[in-house]
Amino acid sequence: MALLEIKNVNKTFTNDDGSTLVANKDISITVNAGETYAIVGESGSGKSTLANLIAMINPVDSGEILMEGTDITTLKGEAKRQMRRNIQMVFQDPGDAFSPRMKVKDIICEPLLNFKVIAKSQAKEKAIELLAQVGLDADFADKYPHSMSGGQRQRVGIARSLALNPKLIILDEATSALDVCVQQQVIELLNQIQAEKQITLLFICHDIGLVRHFAHRVCVMQNAQVVEVLPAKDLVSGQVTPYTQSLMDAVFSVKHAPA
Ligand SMILES: Nc1ncnc2c1ncn2[C@@H]1O[C@H](COP(=O)(O)OP(=O)(O)O)[C@@H](O)[C@H]1O
Ligand SMILES: [Mg+2]
Protein backbone atom coordinates (compact mmCIF):
# COMPACT_ATOMS: atom_id res chain seq x y z
CA MET A 1 0.00 0.00 0.00
CA ALA A 2 1.29 3.46 -0.89
CA LEU A 3 2.24 5.72 2.00
CA LEU A 4 3.76 8.47 -0.09
CA GLU A 5 2.88 9.33 -3.68
CA ILE A 6 4.87 12.03 -5.41
CA LYS A 7 3.26 13.17 -8.64
CA ASN A 8 4.92 15.38 -11.24
CA VAL A 9 6.80 17.49 -8.71
CA ASN A 10 8.89 20.40 -9.95
CA LYS A 11 11.22 22.74 -8.07
CA THR A 12 13.36 25.51 -9.55
CA PHE A 13 15.64 27.79 -7.53
CA THR A 14 16.35 31.39 -8.51
CA ASN A 15 19.87 32.52 -7.69
CA ASP A 16 20.82 36.00 -6.49
CA ASP A 17 21.90 36.98 -10.02
CA GLY A 18 18.46 36.07 -11.37
CA SER A 19 19.58 32.85 -13.07
CA THR A 20 17.48 29.77 -12.42
CA LEU A 21 18.35 26.19 -11.61
CA VAL A 22 15.97 23.28 -12.06
CA ALA A 23 16.57 21.04 -9.02
CA ASN A 24 13.58 18.66 -9.36
CA LYS A 25 11.99 18.03 -12.75
CA ASP A 26 8.73 16.13 -13.07
CA ILE A 27 9.46 13.71 -10.23
CA SER A 28 6.90 10.91 -9.81
CA ILE A 29 7.59 8.10 -7.34
CA THR A 30 5.57 5.98 -4.91
CA VAL A 31 6.90 4.77 -1.56
CA ASN A 32 5.04 1.90 0.10
CA ALA A 33 4.17 1.69 3.78
CA GLY A 34 6.84 -0.19 5.70
CA GLU A 35 9.35 0.05 2.88
CA THR A 36 12.98 1.13 3.01
CA TYR A 37 13.20 3.26 -0.10
CA ALA A 38 16.58 4.63 -1.11
CA ILE A 39 17.21 7.63 -3.31
CA VAL A 40 20.71 7.68 -4.79
CA GLY A 41 22.51 9.87 -7.28
CA GLU A 42 25.60 12.01 -7.55
CA SER A 43 25.97 15.23 -5.58
CA GLY A 44 23.72 17.96 -6.99
CA SER A 45 21.23 15.57 -8.59
CA GLY A 46 18.37 16.98 -6.51
CA LYS A 47 18.01 14.46 -3.66
CA SER A 48 18.00 16.94 -0.76
CA THR A 49 15.69 19.27 -2.67
CA LEU A 50 13.15 16.45 -2.91
CA ALA A 51 13.66 15.51 0.76
CA ASN A 52 12.94 19.10 1.80
CA LEU A 53 9.77 19.21 -0.30
CA ILE A 54 8.48 15.99 1.30
CA ALA A 55 9.38 17.24 4.78
CA MET A 56 7.47 20.48 4.05
CA ILE A 57 10.62 22.52 4.64
CA ASN A 58 10.25 24.07 1.17
CA PRO A 59 7.14 24.47 -1.02
CA VAL A 60 6.83 22.75 -4.43
CA ASP A 61 6.48 24.85 -7.57
CA SER A 62 3.99 22.37 -8.97
CA GLY A 63 2.90 18.78 -8.50
CA GLU A 64 1.40 16.80 -5.65
CA ILE A 65 2.85 15.02 -2.63
CA LEU A 66 0.28 12.67 -1.14
CA MET A 67 0.68 11.19 2.35
CA GLU A 68 -1.94 8.45 2.68
CA GLY A 69 -3.94 10.26 0.03
CA THR A 70 -3.71 13.78 1.51
CA ASP A 71 -1.90 16.34 -0.65
CA ILE A 72 0.50 17.88 1.85
CA THR A 73 1.50 20.67 -0.53
CA THR A 74 -1.90 22.31 -0.03
CA LEU A 75 -1.99 22.07 3.78
CA LYS A 76 -1.96 25.21 5.88
CA GLY A 77 -1.97 26.22 9.54
CA GLU A 78 -2.89 23.59 12.09
CA ALA A 79 -3.46 20.85 9.47
CA LYS A 80 0.09 21.41 8.21
CA ARG A 81 1.48 21.40 11.74
CA GLN A 82 -0.25 18.12 12.55
CA MET A 83 1.00 16.52 9.31
CA ARG A 84 4.57 17.35 10.39
CA ARG A 85 4.20 14.81 13.20
CA ASN A 86 4.03 12.06 10.59
CA ILE A 87 7.15 13.07 8.70
CA GLN A 88 10.44 13.32 10.57
CA MET A 89 13.89 14.01 9.23
CA VAL A 90 17.41 12.99 10.24
CA PHE A 91 20.19 15.14 8.80
CA GLN A 92 23.78 14.45 7.86
CA ASP A 93 25.70 16.12 10.64
CA PRO A 94 23.95 15.81 13.98
CA GLY A 95 26.63 18.07 15.43
CA ASP A 96 25.35 20.96 13.31
CA ALA A 97 21.68 20.08 13.67
CA PHE A 98 21.62 20.22 17.47
CA SER A 99 21.99 23.27 19.66
CA PRO A 100 25.24 22.82 21.64
CA ARG A 101 23.54 24.18 24.76
CA MET A 102 20.81 21.57 24.83
CA LYS A 103 21.22 18.31 26.70
CA VAL A 104 20.40 15.09 24.91
CA LYS A 105 17.12 14.67 26.83
CA ASP A 106 15.95 18.11 25.67
CA ILE A 107 16.98 17.45 22.07
CA ILE A 108 15.13 14.16 21.99
CA CYS A 109 12.00 15.45 23.71
CA GLU A 110 11.73 18.81 21.92
CA PRO A 111 9.20 17.49 19.33
CA LEU A 112 7.12 15.91 22.14
CA LEU A 113 7.08 19.16 24.12
CA ASN A 114 6.26 21.20 21.00
CA PHE A 115 3.22 19.04 20.37
CA LYS A 116 2.39 18.92 24.11
CA VAL A 117 2.49 15.12 24.09
CA ILE A 118 4.39 15.12 27.39
CA ALA A 119 4.95 17.60 30.21
CA LYS A 120 8.43 18.95 30.88
CA SER A 121 8.58 16.87 34.08
CA GLN A 122 8.26 13.67 32.01
CA ALA A 123 11.07 14.55 29.60
CA LYS A 124 13.89 12.65 31.25
CA GLU A 125 11.93 9.43 31.62
CA LYS A 126 10.73 9.60 28.01
CA ALA A 127 14.26 10.43 26.78
CA ILE A 128 15.65 7.37 28.55
CA GLU A 129 12.99 5.19 26.94
CA LEU A 130 13.87 6.56 23.48
CA LEU A 131 17.62 6.27 24.15
CA ALA A 132 17.11 2.58 24.90
CA GLN A 133 15.42 2.15 21.52
CA VAL A 134 18.59 3.37 19.79
CA GLY A 135 20.97 1.39 21.98
CA LEU A 136 22.20 4.18 24.28
CA ASP A 137 22.38 4.06 28.09
CA ALA A 138 20.28 6.25 30.35
CA ASP A 139 23.31 8.37 31.34
CA PHE A 140 23.34 9.90 27.86
CA ALA A 141 20.19 11.86 28.80
CA ASP A 142 22.18 14.49 30.69
CA LYS A 143 25.10 14.72 28.25
CA TYR A 144 25.74 17.43 25.69
CA PRO A 145 26.05 16.41 22.03
CA HIS A 146 29.62 17.73 21.67
CA SER A 147 30.86 15.24 24.26
CA MET A 148 29.65 12.31 22.15
CA SER A 149 30.96 10.47 19.08
CA GLY A 150 29.45 10.99 15.62
CA GLY A 151 27.74 7.62 15.77
CA GLN A 152 26.25 8.34 19.20
CA ARG A 153 25.03 11.75 18.03
CA GLN A 154 23.38 10.15 15.04
CA ARG A 155 21.63 7.68 17.36
CA VAL A 156 20.32 10.69 19.29
CA GLY A 157 19.07 12.14 15.98
CA ILE A 158 17.27 8.87 15.28
CA ALA A 159 15.81 8.78 18.81
CA ARG A 160 14.47 12.31 18.29
CA SER A 161 12.97 11.34 14.93
CA LEU A 162 11.18 8.40 16.60
CA ALA A 163 9.72 10.47 19.45
CA LEU A 164 6.43 11.35 17.76
CA ASN A 165 5.89 7.87 16.28
CA PRO A 166 6.05 9.16 12.71
CA LYS A 167 4.88 7.21 9.66
CA LEU A 168 7.87 8.32 7.60
CA ILE A 169 11.48 9.07 8.52
CA ILE A 170 13.62 10.78 5.91
CA LEU A 171 17.35 10.25 6.42
CA ASP A 172 19.34 12.65 4.24
CA GLU A 173 22.95 11.41 4.04
CA ALA A 174 22.45 10.48 7.69
CA THR A 175 25.33 8.01 7.77
CA SER A 176 27.59 9.69 5.19
CA ALA A 177 29.83 11.43 7.72
CA LEU A 178 30.42 8.27 9.75
CA ASP A 179 33.22 5.71 9.56
CA VAL A 180 32.31 2.60 7.58
CA CYS A 181 32.08 0.45 10.71
CA VAL A 182 29.86 2.93 12.61
CA GLN A 183 27.81 3.41 9.45
CA GLN A 184 27.09 -0.31 9.43
CA GLN A 185 25.99 -0.24 13.09
CA VAL A 186 23.58 2.63 12.45
CA ILE A 187 22.12 0.78 9.46
CA GLU A 188 21.64 -2.34 11.56
CA LEU A 189 19.82 -0.17 14.10
CA LEU A 190 17.57 1.26 11.36
CA ASN A 191 16.80 -2.25 10.11
CA GLN A 192 15.89 -3.34 13.62
CA ILE A 193 13.70 -0.28 14.27
CA GLN A 194 11.92 -0.83 11.00
CA ALA A 195 11.28 -4.49 11.72
CA GLU A 196 9.81 -3.58 15.11
CA LYS A 197 7.78 -0.52 14.18
CA GLN A 198 7.10 -0.90 10.43
CA ILE A 199 8.13 2.70 9.91
CA THR A 200 8.70 3.74 6.31
CA LEU A 201 12.28 4.89 5.73
CA LEU A 202 13.35 7.19 2.93
CA PHE A 203 17.10 6.76 2.91
CA ILE A 204 18.88 9.36 0.81
CA CYS A 205 22.49 8.68 0.02
CA HIS A 206 25.09 9.27 -2.71
CA ASP A 207 26.54 5.78 -2.11
CA ILE A 208 24.72 3.13 -4.11
CA GLY A 209 27.06 0.48 -2.70
CA LEU A 210 25.71 1.12 0.79
CA VAL A 211 21.99 1.10 0.03
CA ARG A 212 21.95 -1.96 -2.20
CA HIS A 213 22.49 -4.17 0.83
CA PHE A 214 19.55 -3.00 2.91
CA ALA A 215 17.02 -0.96 0.93
CA HIS A 216 14.01 -2.68 -0.60
CA ARG A 217 13.95 -0.42 -3.64
CA VAL A 218 16.33 2.14 -5.03
CA CYS A 219 15.41 5.27 -6.98
CA VAL A 220 18.27 6.61 -9.07
CA MET A 221 18.37 10.37 -9.72
CA GLN A 222 20.45 12.33 -12.20
CA ASN A 223 20.21 16.00 -13.17
CA ALA A 224 17.00 16.70 -11.22
CA GLN A 225 15.19 13.70 -12.70
CA VAL A 226 14.44 10.09 -11.84
CA VAL A 227 16.43 7.76 -14.10
CA GLU A 228 14.95 4.49 -12.84
CA VAL A 229 13.47 2.77 -9.79
CA LEU A 230 14.41 -0.83 -9.18
CA PRO A 231 14.44 -3.46 -6.44
CA ALA A 232 17.81 -3.36 -4.67
CA LYS A 233 18.38 -7.02 -5.48
CA ASP A 234 18.33 -6.10 -9.18
CA LEU A 235 21.39 -3.86 -8.80
CA VAL A 236 23.55 -6.37 -10.57
CA SER A 237 26.56 -5.21 -12.53
CA GLY A 238 25.93 -5.43 -16.25
CA GLN A 239 22.15 -5.57 -15.86
CA VAL A 240 21.34 -1.92 -15.08
CA THR A 241 21.18 1.27 -17.17
CA PRO A 242 24.54 2.92 -17.98
CA TYR A 243 24.10 5.75 -15.45
CA THR A 244 23.30 3.36 -12.60
CA GLN A 245 26.24 1.23 -13.72
CA SER A 246 28.53 4.28 -13.51
CA LEU A 247 27.40 4.90 -9.92
CA MET A 248 28.12 1.27 -9.07
CA ASP A 249 31.52 1.40 -10.78
CA ALA A 250 32.45 4.58 -8.88
CA VAL A 251 31.79 2.86 -5.55
CA PHE A 252 33.75 -0.15 -6.64
CA SER A 253 36.78 1.84 -7.80
CA VAL A 254 36.94 3.91 -4.58
CA LYS A 255 36.68 0.94 -2.26
CA HIS A 256 39.01 -1.30 -4.22
CA ALA A 257 41.52 1.18 -5.58
CA PRO A 258 45.14 0.20 -5.01
CA ALA A 259 46.70 2.11 -2.11
N1 LIG B 1 18.36 26.95 -1.80
C1 LIG B 1 18.92 26.78 -2.99
N2 LIG B 1 19.14 27.82 -3.81
C2 LIG B 1 19.71 27.67 -5.03
N3 LIG B 1 20.09 26.47 -5.52
C3 LIG B 1 19.91 25.40 -4.76
C4 LIG B 1 19.33 25.48 -3.45
N4 LIG B 1 19.28 24.23 -2.92
C5 LIG B 1 19.80 23.40 -3.84
N5 LIG B 1 20.18 24.10 -4.95
C6 LIG B 1 20.77 23.53 -6.17
O1 LIG B 1 19.92 22.50 -6.62
C7 LIG B 1 20.68 21.42 -7.16
C8 LIG B 1 20.31 20.15 -6.41
O2 LIG B 1 20.80 20.25 -5.08
P1 LIG B 1 20.50 19.16 -3.96
O3 LIG B 1 19.05 18.86 -3.99
O4 LIG B 1 21.09 19.66 -2.71
O5 LIG B 1 21.32 17.91 -4.53
P2 LIG B 1 21.85 16.61 -3.78
O6 LIG B 1 21.22 16.52 -2.45
O7 LIG B 1 21.48 15.48 -4.70
O8 LIG B 1 23.35 16.76 -3.70
C9 LIG B 1 22.14 21.80 -6.99
O9 LIG B 1 22.61 22.32 -8.21
C10 LIG B 1 22.10 22.86 -5.91
O10 LIG B 1 23.17 23.76 -6.07
MG1 LIG C 1 22.06 16.38 -0.54
mmCIF file of C-alpha atoms in Angstrom, residues 59-256:
data_model
loop_
_atom_site.group_PDB
_atom_site.id
_atom_site.type_symbol
_atom_site.label_atom_id
_atom_site.label_comp_id
_atom_site.label_asym_id
_atom_site.label_seq_id
_atom_site.Cartn_x
_atom_site.Cartn_y
_atom_site.Cartn_z
ATOM 1 C CA PRO A 59 7.141 24.469 -1.016
ATOM 2 C CA VAL A 60 6.829 22.749 -4.426
ATOM 3 C CA ASP A 61 6.485 24.854 -7.573
ATOM 4 C CA SER A 62 3.986 22.373 -8.968
ATOM 5 C CA GLY A 63 2.897 18.780 -8.504
ATOM 6 C CA GLU A 64 1.395 16.800 -5.645
ATOM 7 C CA ILE A 65 2.852 15.024 -2.627
ATOM 8 C CA LEU A 66 0.278 12.669 -1.138
ATOM 9 C CA MET A 67 0.678 11.192 2.354
ATOM 10 C CA GLU A 68 -1.939 8.455 2.683
ATOM 11 C CA GLY A 69 -3.935 10.261 0.027
ATOM 12 C CA THR A 70 -3.705 13.784 1.514
ATOM 13 C CA ASP A 71 -1.901 16.336 -0.648
ATOM 14 C CA ILE A 72 0.500 17.875 1.855
ATOM 15 C CA THR A 73 1.496 20.669 -0.533
ATOM 16 C CA THR A 74 -1.899 22.310 -0.030
ATOM 17 C CA LEU A 75 -1.991 22.074 3.785
ATOM 18 C CA LYS A 76 -1.963 25.213 5.878
ATOM 19 C CA GLY A 77 -1.968 26.223 9.539
ATOM 20 C CA GLU A 78 -2.890 23.593 12.094
ATOM 21 C CA ALA A 79 -3.456 20.854 9.474
ATOM 22 C CA LYS A 80 0.093 21.409 8.211
ATOM 23 C CA ARG A 81 1.481 21.399 11.740
ATOM 24 C CA GLN A 82 -0.250 18.117 12.550
ATOM 25 C CA MET A 83 1.001 16.522 9.315
ATOM 26 C CA ARG A 84 4.573 17.346 10.386
ATOM 27 C CA ARG A 85 4.202 14.813 13.203
ATOM 28 C CA ASN A 86 4.033 12.059 10.594
ATOM 29 C CA ILE A 87 7.147 13.074 8.696
ATOM 30 C CA GLN A 88 10.439 13.322 10.567
ATOM 31 C CA MET A 89 13.891 14.012 9.227
ATOM 32 C CA VAL A 90 17.414 12.995 10.240
ATOM 33 C CA PHE A 91 20.192 15.140 8.799
ATOM 34 C CA GLN A 92 23.784 14.451 7.858
ATOM 35 C CA ASP A 93 25.698 16.120 10.640
ATOM 36 C CA PRO A 94 23.947 15.807 13.975
ATOM 37 C CA GLY A 95 26.626 18.073 15.431
ATOM 38 C CA ASP A 96 25.346 20.956 13.313
ATOM 39 C CA ALA A 97 21.675 20.078 13.675
ATOM 40 C CA PHE A 98 21.616 20.224 17.474
ATOM 41 C CA SER A 99 21.986 23.275 19.658
ATOM 42 C CA PRO A 100 25.241 22.819 21.642
ATOM 43 C CA ARG A 101 23.536 24.177 24.759
ATOM 44 C CA MET A 102 20.814 21.569 24.826
ATOM 45 C CA LYS A 103 21.215 18.315 26.698
ATOM 46 C CA VAL A 104 20.400 15.087 24.908
ATOM 47 C CA LYS A 105 17.117 14.666 26.829
ATOM 48 C CA ASP A 106 15.952 18.114 25.673
ATOM 49 C CA ILE A 107 16.984 17.448 22.074
ATOM 50 C CA ILE A 108 15.125 14.156 21.986
ATOM 51 C CA CYS A 109 12.000 15.454 23.706
ATOM 52 C CA GLU A 110 11.726 18.807 21.920
ATOM 53 C CA PRO A 111 9.196 17.492 19.334
ATOM 54 C CA LEU A 112 7.116 15.914 22.138
ATOM 55 C CA LEU A 113 7.082 19.158 24.119
ATOM 56 C CA ASN A 114 6.258 21.197 21.003
ATOM 57 C CA PHE A 115 3.218 19.042 20.371
ATOM 58 C CA LYS A 116 2.389 18.923 24.110
ATOM 59 C CA VAL A 117 2.489 15.119 24.093
ATOM 60 C CA ILE A 118 4.385 15.121 27.389
ATOM 61 C CA ALA A 119 4.950 17.598 30.213
ATOM 62 C CA LYS A 120 8.433 18.954 30.880
ATOM 63 C CA SER A 121 8.577 16.871 34.075
ATOM 64 C CA GLN A 122 8.256 13.668 32.010
ATOM 65 C CA ALA A 123 11.067 14.552 29.596
ATOM 66 C CA LYS A 124 13.888 12.645 31.249
ATOM 67 C CA GLU A 125 11.932 9.428 31.622
ATOM 68 C CA LYS A 126 10.734 9.599 28.014
ATOM 69 C CA ALA A 127 14.257 10.427 26.775
ATOM 70 C CA ILE A 128 15.648 7.373 28.555
ATOM 71 C CA GLU A 129 12.993 5.185 26.939
ATOM 72 C CA LEU A 130 13.867 6.564 23.479
ATOM 73 C CA LEU A 131 17.617 6.274 24.149
ATOM 74 C CA ALA A 132 17.108 2.579 24.904
ATOM 75 C CA GLN A 133 15.424 2.154 21.515
ATOM 76 C CA VAL A 134 18.590 3.371 19.788
ATOM 77 C CA GLY A 135 20.967 1.386 21.983
ATOM 78 C CA LEU A 136 22.199 4.184 24.276
ATOM 79 C CA ASP A 137 22.379 4.057 28.095
ATOM 80 C CA ALA A 138 20.276 6.246 30.354
ATOM 81 C CA ASP A 139 23.308 8.370 31.342
ATOM 82 C CA PHE A 140 23.338 9.903 27.860
ATOM 83 C CA ALA A 141 20.189 11.856 28.804
ATOM 84 C CA ASP A 142 22.180 14.492 30.692
ATOM 85 C CA LYS A 143 25.099 14.716 28.248
ATOM 86 C CA TYR A 144 25.742 17.435 25.693
ATOM 87 C CA PRO A 145 26.046 16.407 22.027
ATOM 88 C CA HIS A 146 29.621 17.735 21.671
ATOM 89 C CA SER A 147 30.857 15.238 24.255
ATOM 90 C CA MET A 148 29.652 12.309 22.153
ATOM 91 C CA SER A 149 30.962 10.475 19.083
ATOM 92 C CA GLY A 150 29.449 10.992 15.625
ATOM 93 C CA GLY A 151 27.741 7.617 15.773
ATOM 94 C CA GLN A 152 26.254 8.342 19.201
ATOM 95 C CA ARG A 153 25.032 11.749 18.030
ATOM 96 C CA GLN A 154 23.379 10.150 15.038
ATOM 97 C CA ARG A 155 21.632 7.678 17.363
ATOM 98 C CA VAL A 156 20.318 10.686 19.288
ATOM 99 C CA GLY A 157 19.070 12.136 15.982
ATOM 100 C CA ILE A 158 17.267 8.874 15.276
ATOM 101 C CA ALA A 159 15.808 8.784 18.809
ATOM 102 C CA ARG A 160 14.471 12.306 18.295
ATOM 103 C CA SER A 161 12.972 11.339 14.934
ATOM 104 C CA LEU A 162 11.181 8.402 16.600
ATOM 105 C CA ALA A 163 9.723 10.468 19.445
ATOM 106 C CA LEU A 164 6.429 11.352 17.758
ATOM 107 C CA ASN A 165 5.890 7.873 16.283
ATOM 108 C CA PRO A 166 6.050 9.160 12.708
ATOM 109 C CA LYS A 167 4.885 7.210 9.664
ATOM 110 C CA LEU A 168 7.870 8.316 7.599
ATOM 111 C CA ILE A 169 11.477 9.068 8.524
ATOM 112 C CA ILE A 170 13.624 10.782 5.915
ATOM 113 C CA LEU A 171 17.350 10.248 6.420
ATOM 114 C CA ASP A 172 19.339 12.648 4.237
ATOM 115 C CA GLU A 173 22.952 11.413 4.045
ATOM 116 C CA ALA A 174 22.452 10.484 7.690
ATOM 117 C CA THR A 175 25.334 8.012 7.769
ATOM 118 C CA SER A 176 27.589 9.693 5.190
ATOM 119 C CA ALA A 177 29.833 11.434 7.718
ATOM 120 C CA LEU A 178 30.422 8.269 9.753
ATOM 121 C CA ASP A 179 33.223 5.713 9.555
ATOM 122 C CA VAL A 180 32.307 2.600 7.584
ATOM 123 C CA CYS A 181 32.077 0.453 10.708
ATOM 124 C CA VAL A 182 29.863 2.926 12.610
ATOM 125 C CA GLN A 183 27.806 3.414 9.453
ATOM 126 C CA GLN A 184 27.094 -0.311 9.435
ATOM 127 C CA GLN A 185 25.989 -0.240 13.087
ATOM 128 C CA VAL A 186 23.578 2.630 12.445
ATOM 129 C CA ILE A 187 22.123 0.784 9.463
ATOM 130 C CA GLU A 188 21.644 -2.336 11.565
ATOM 131 C CA LEU A 189 19.824 -0.167 14.101
ATOM 132 C CA LEU A 190 17.570 1.257 11.365
ATOM 133 C CA ASN A 191 16.799 -2.255 10.114
ATOM 134 C CA GLN A 192 15.892 -3.337 13.620
ATOM 135 C CA ILE A 193 13.697 -0.282 14.271
ATOM 136 C CA GLN A 194 11.920 -0.831 11.005
ATOM 137 C CA ALA A 195 11.277 -4.490 11.721
ATOM 138 C CA GLU A 196 9.811 -3.581 15.106
ATOM 139 C CA LYS A 197 7.783 -0.520 14.175
ATOM 140 C CA GLN A 198 7.096 -0.898 10.435
ATOM 141 C CA ILE A 199 8.131 2.702 9.906
ATOM 142 C CA THR A 200 8.701 3.742 6.309
ATOM 143 C CA LEU A 201 12.275 4.889 5.728
ATOM 144 C CA LEU A 202 13.346 7.190 2.929
ATOM 145 C CA PHE A 203 17.098 6.759 2.911
ATOM 146 C CA ILE A 204 18.883 9.357 0.808
ATOM 147 C CA CYS A 205 22.493 8.683 0.019
ATOM 148 C CA HIS A 206 25.088 9.273 -2.708
ATOM 149 C CA ASP A 207 26.544 5.780 -2.110
ATOM 150 C CA ILE A 208 24.724 3.132 -4.110
ATOM 151 C CA GLY A 209 27.058 0.476 -2.705
ATOM 152 C CA LEU A 210 25.713 1.123 0.786
ATOM 153 C CA VAL A 211 21.992 1.100 0.032
ATOM 154 C CA ARG A 212 21.950 -1.958 -2.205
ATOM 155 C CA HIS A 213 22.487 -4.169 0.826
ATOM 156 C CA PHE A 214 19.549 -3.002 2.908
ATOM 157 C CA ALA A 215 17.019 -0.960 0.927
ATOM 158 C CA HIS A 216 14.005 -2.676 -0.601
ATOM 159 C CA ARG A 217 13.950 -0.415 -3.639
ATOM 160 C CA VAL A 218 16.333 2.135 -5.035
ATOM 161 C CA CYS A 219 15.410 5.266 -6.978
ATOM 162 C CA VAL A 220 18.275 6.605 -9.073
ATOM 163 C CA MET A 221 18.365 10.370 -9.721
ATOM 164 C CA GLN A 222 20.446 12.331 -12.202
ATOM 165 C CA ASN A 223 20.206 16.000 -13.174
ATOM 166 C CA ALA A 224 17.002 16.697 -11.216
ATOM 167 C CA GLN A 225 15.191 13.698 -12.698
ATOM 168 C CA VAL A 226 14.444 10.094 -11.838
ATOM 169 C CA VAL A 227 16.433 7.762 -14.099
ATOM 170 C CA GLU A 228 14.950 4.495 -12.838
ATOM 171 C CA VAL A 229 13.474 2.771 -9.790
ATOM 172 C CA LEU A 230 14.409 -0.835 -9.178
ATOM 173 C CA PRO A 231 14.440 -3.464 -6.441
ATOM 174 C CA ALA A 232 17.807 -3.357 -4.665
ATOM 175 C CA LYS A 233 18.383 -7.020 -5.481
ATOM 176 C CA ASP A 234 18.328 -6.098 -9.180
ATOM 177 C CA LEU A 235 21.388 -3.858 -8.799
ATOM 178 C CA VAL A 236 23.547 -6.370 -10.567
ATOM 179 C CA SER A 237 26.558 -5.210 -12.528
ATOM 180 C CA GLY A 238 25.929 -5.429 -16.248
ATOM 181 C CA GLN A 239 22.146 -5.569 -15.858
ATOM 182 C CA VAL A 240 21.337 -1.916 -15.080
ATOM 183 C CA THR A 241 21.178 1.269 -17.171
ATOM 184 C CA PRO A 242 24.538 2.919 -17.979
ATOM 185 C CA TYR A 243 24.099 5.751 -15.452
ATOM 186 C CA THR A 244 23.301 3.362 -12.599
ATOM 187 C CA GLN A 245 26.237 1.232 -13.723
ATOM 188 C CA SER A 246 28.530 4.282 -13.513
ATOM 189 C CA LEU A 247 27.402 4.899 -9.918
ATOM 190 C CA MET A 248 28.116 1.266 -9.072
ATOM 191 C CA ASP A 249 31.522 1.399 -10.777
ATOM 192 C CA ALA A 250 32.447 4.583 -8.884
ATOM 193 C CA VAL A 251 31.786 2.860 -5.550
ATOM 194 C CA PHE A 252 33.747 -0.152 -6.640
ATOM 195 C CA SER A 253 36.785 1.841 -7.797
ATOM 196 C CA VAL A 254 36.936 3.910 -4.583
ATOM 197 C CA LYS A 255 36.676 0.938 -2.261
ATOM 198 C CA HIS A 256 39.006 -1.301 -4.224
#
